[in-house]
Amino acid sequence: MSLEFRGVSHRFGGDEVLKRVTFTAEPGEITCLLGASGSGKSTLLRLAAGLERIQAGEIRLDGDVLSGSGTATAPEHRPVGLVFQEQVLFPHKTALENVAYGLHELNPPQRRTVAQSNLDAVGLGEFSARYPDTLSGGQQQRVALARALAPAPRVMLLDEPFANVDATLRRALREDARRALRNSGGITVIVTHDPEEALELADRIAVMDHGRIVQVETPDEVWHRPAGRAVAGLFGQAQHLEGTAETGCVTTAFGRLDWPCEETVPGDTVDVLVRPNAVALERVSEPSAADGRVEDIRFLGDRYLVLVQSNGETLRASIEDRDGIRVGDPVTVKLDRSGTFVYAATDG
Ligand code: ADP
Ligand code: MG
């Protein structure tokens, strides 16, 4: 059992917004489709739901074509549950009636039992008699999730489902949603533009960039081995520095970094992405040209954020221990390779 996208391309007018998208979402896993706004995530989800007509490629569920040339299963006949950012519950139905709504095949007592257990699963067991306008945004989103899960669809598709929920409630909602979705055992695809959310929710992350899937891996893999600049730039608050390739190293405004530079020739411009927690600082008494100067220090509770300036560029360092470093000090910057990534420069 799997949901398979094969060479799916899509145009709106002259714009190609999906470019030969190929990947597979597996059952029992949560796959997060992660990408910047406009990268094509919603379009891909709408194609899978049958809300948009497929133009090229195909989408298969368990090997059967859901959408492809000449074939398209109507949205209402797809074994798919949908949850969107803006949830529309029936205002004159209680939470329980909303969840029971899609359970046509069951008799009324069964519908109540199944709806109640789905409300329980999203932590709203006590709220079954409440009307939507007496529930918070986050609670309404939970009802919507329970309603989509109730008919036990083989596929759950969620598009930015937590985007309108208060930041403080979002974490608890994500955890409950992940539990309920995993327990369903089906295939789940969740769209998000938030890398942190993808890390918290996903078993696998499919990263989209300008209509292309650029990497599909576990959170651990995309974090530690990003497949390119677009992926590296998403995680760990990576910042961009311009570098120059040399033999066996890269030079930046903050000095040299040992690097194999296999795909570049000396003198090439390269993109260097650095995570703040990969930056180490050392105070120096006699600064050289490549040393920086501490511009500002912010205390963040468990760490310090130190802004270092050198040759007109600013670098953020996240360090646990200040080691007596003060604003105005000259410092040598060391970049740890586990959180630094170098790519041949791209245009723009
Ligand atoms: P995302 O969900 O990643 O933000 P979308 O799939 O919504 O991206 O959009 C991808 C691109 O397609 C965007 O440039 C968007 O403006 C465009 N687009 C989306 N839907 C339509 C539409 N119905 N008509 C024209 N352009 C659209
Ligand atoms: Mg979208």
mmCIF file of N, CA and C in Angstrom, residues 85 87 89 124 132-144 161-162 164-166 169 173:
data_model
loop_
_atom_site.group_PDB
_atom_site.id
_atom_site.type_symbol
_atom_site.label_atom_id
_atom_site.label_comp_id
_atom_site.label_asym_id
_atom_site.label_seq_id
_atom_site.Cartn_x
_atom_site.Cartn_y
_atom_site.Cartn_z
ATOM 1 N N GLN A 85 -6.279 24.464 6.088
ATOM 2 C CA GLN A 85 -5.937 25.536 7.025
ATOM 3 C C GLN A 85 -7.188 26.210 7.590
ATOM 4 N N GLN A 87 -10.787 25.773 8.441
ATOM 5 C CA GLN A 87 -11.687 24.663 8.570
ATOM 6 C C GLN A 87 -13.123 25.115 8.541
ATOM 7 N N LEU A 89 -16.525 23.877 9.600
ATOM 8 C CA LEU A 89 -17.406 22.907 10.263
ATOM 9 C C LEU A 89 -18.840 23.359 10.020
ATOM 10 N N LEU A 124 -10.770 15.604 22.474
ATOM 11 C CA LEU A 124 -11.974 16.432 22.623
ATOM 12 C C LEU A 124 -13.187 15.633 23.086
ATOM 13 N N PRO A 132 -19.572 24.571 17.075
ATOM 14 C CA PRO A 132 -18.288 25.132 16.621
ATOM 15 C C PRO A 132 -17.982 26.529 17.153
ATOM 16 N N ASP A 133 -18.993 27.415 17.212
ATOM 17 C CA ASP A 133 -18.670 28.786 17.621
ATOM 18 C C ASP A 133 -18.356 28.910 19.112
ATOM 19 N N THR A 134 -18.485 27.807 19.862
ATOM 20 C CA THR A 134 -18.079 27.834 21.275
ATOM 21 C C THR A 134 -16.711 27.182 21.468
ATOM 22 N N LEU A 135 -16.077 26.817 20.358
ATOM 23 C CA LEU A 135 -14.760 26.177 20.426
ATOM 24 C C LEU A 135 -13.686 27.136 19.929
ATOM 25 N N SER A 136 -12.470 26.992 20.463
ATOM 26 C CA SER A 136 -11.349 27.810 19.989
ATOM 27 C C SER A 136 -10.937 27.335 18.597
ATOM 28 N N GLY A 137 -10.104 28.133 17.937
ATOM 29 C CA GLY A 137 -9.624 27.759 16.599
ATOM 30 C C GLY A 137 -8.930 26.398 16.608
ATOM 31 N N GLY A 138 -8.107 26.190 17.635
ATOM 32 C CA GLY A 138 -7.384 24.926 17.740
ATOM 33 C C GLY A 138 -8.321 23.748 17.954
ATOM 34 N N GLN A 139 -9.370 23.975 18.777
ATOM 35 C CA GLN A 139 -10.345 22.898 19.011
ATOM 36 C C GLN A 139 -11.140 22.601 17.751
ATOM 37 N N GLN A 140 -11.481 23.633 16.999
ATOM 38 C CA GLN A 140 -12.193 23.413 15.736
ATOM 39 C C GLN A 140 -11.326 22.591 14.782
ATOM 40 N N GLN A 141 -10.026 22.878 14.798
ATOM 41 C CA GLN A 141 -9.106 22.148 13.944
ATOM 42 C C GLN A 141 -9.049 20.675 14.374
ATOM 43 N N ARG A 142 -9.148 20.434 15.678
ATOM 44 C CA ARG A 142 -9.179 19.052 16.170
ATOM 45 C C ARG A 142 -10.452 18.335 15.714
ATOM 46 N N VAL A 143 -11.587 19.056 15.752
ATOM 47 C CA VAL A 143 -12.842 18.450 15.285
ATOM 48 C C VAL A 143 -12.710 18.096 13.796
ATOM 49 N N ALA A 144 -12.119 19.012 13.043
ATOM 50 C CA ALA A 144 -11.944 18.774 11.605
ATOM 51 C C ALA A 144 -11.076 17.540 11.361
ATOM 52 N N PRO A 161 -2.420 22.496 8.305
ATOM 53 C CA PRO A 161 -3.575 22.382 9.207
ATOM 54 C C PRO A 161 -3.445 23.176 10.505
ATOM 55 N N PHE A 162 -2.228 23.551 10.882
ATOM 56 C CA PHE A 162 -2.058 24.230 12.171
ATOM 57 C C PHE A 162 -1.687 25.703 12.012
ATOM 58 N N ASN A 164 -3.291 28.409 11.477
ATOM 59 C CA ASN A 164 -4.083 29.455 12.133
ATOM 60 C C ASN A 164 -4.258 29.242 13.624
ATOM 61 N N VAL A 165 -3.506 28.284 14.168
ATOM 62 C CA VAL A 165 -3.638 28.003 15.596
ATOM 63 C C VAL A 165 -2.537 28.761 16.339
ATOM 64 N N ASP A 166 -2.935 29.366 17.444
ATOM 65 C CA ASP A 166 -2.008 30.000 18.389
ATOM 66 C C ASP A 166 -0.702 29.244 18.581
ATOM 67 N N LEU A 169 -0.587 26.764 21.536
ATOM 68 C CA LEU A 169 -1.390 25.538 21.474
ATOM 69 C C LEU A 169 -0.927 24.608 20.355
ATOM 70 N N LEU A 173 -1.225 20.440 19.799
ATOM 71 C CA LEU A 173 -2.071 19.984 18.691
ATOM 72 C C LEU A 173 -1.279 19.087 17.740
#
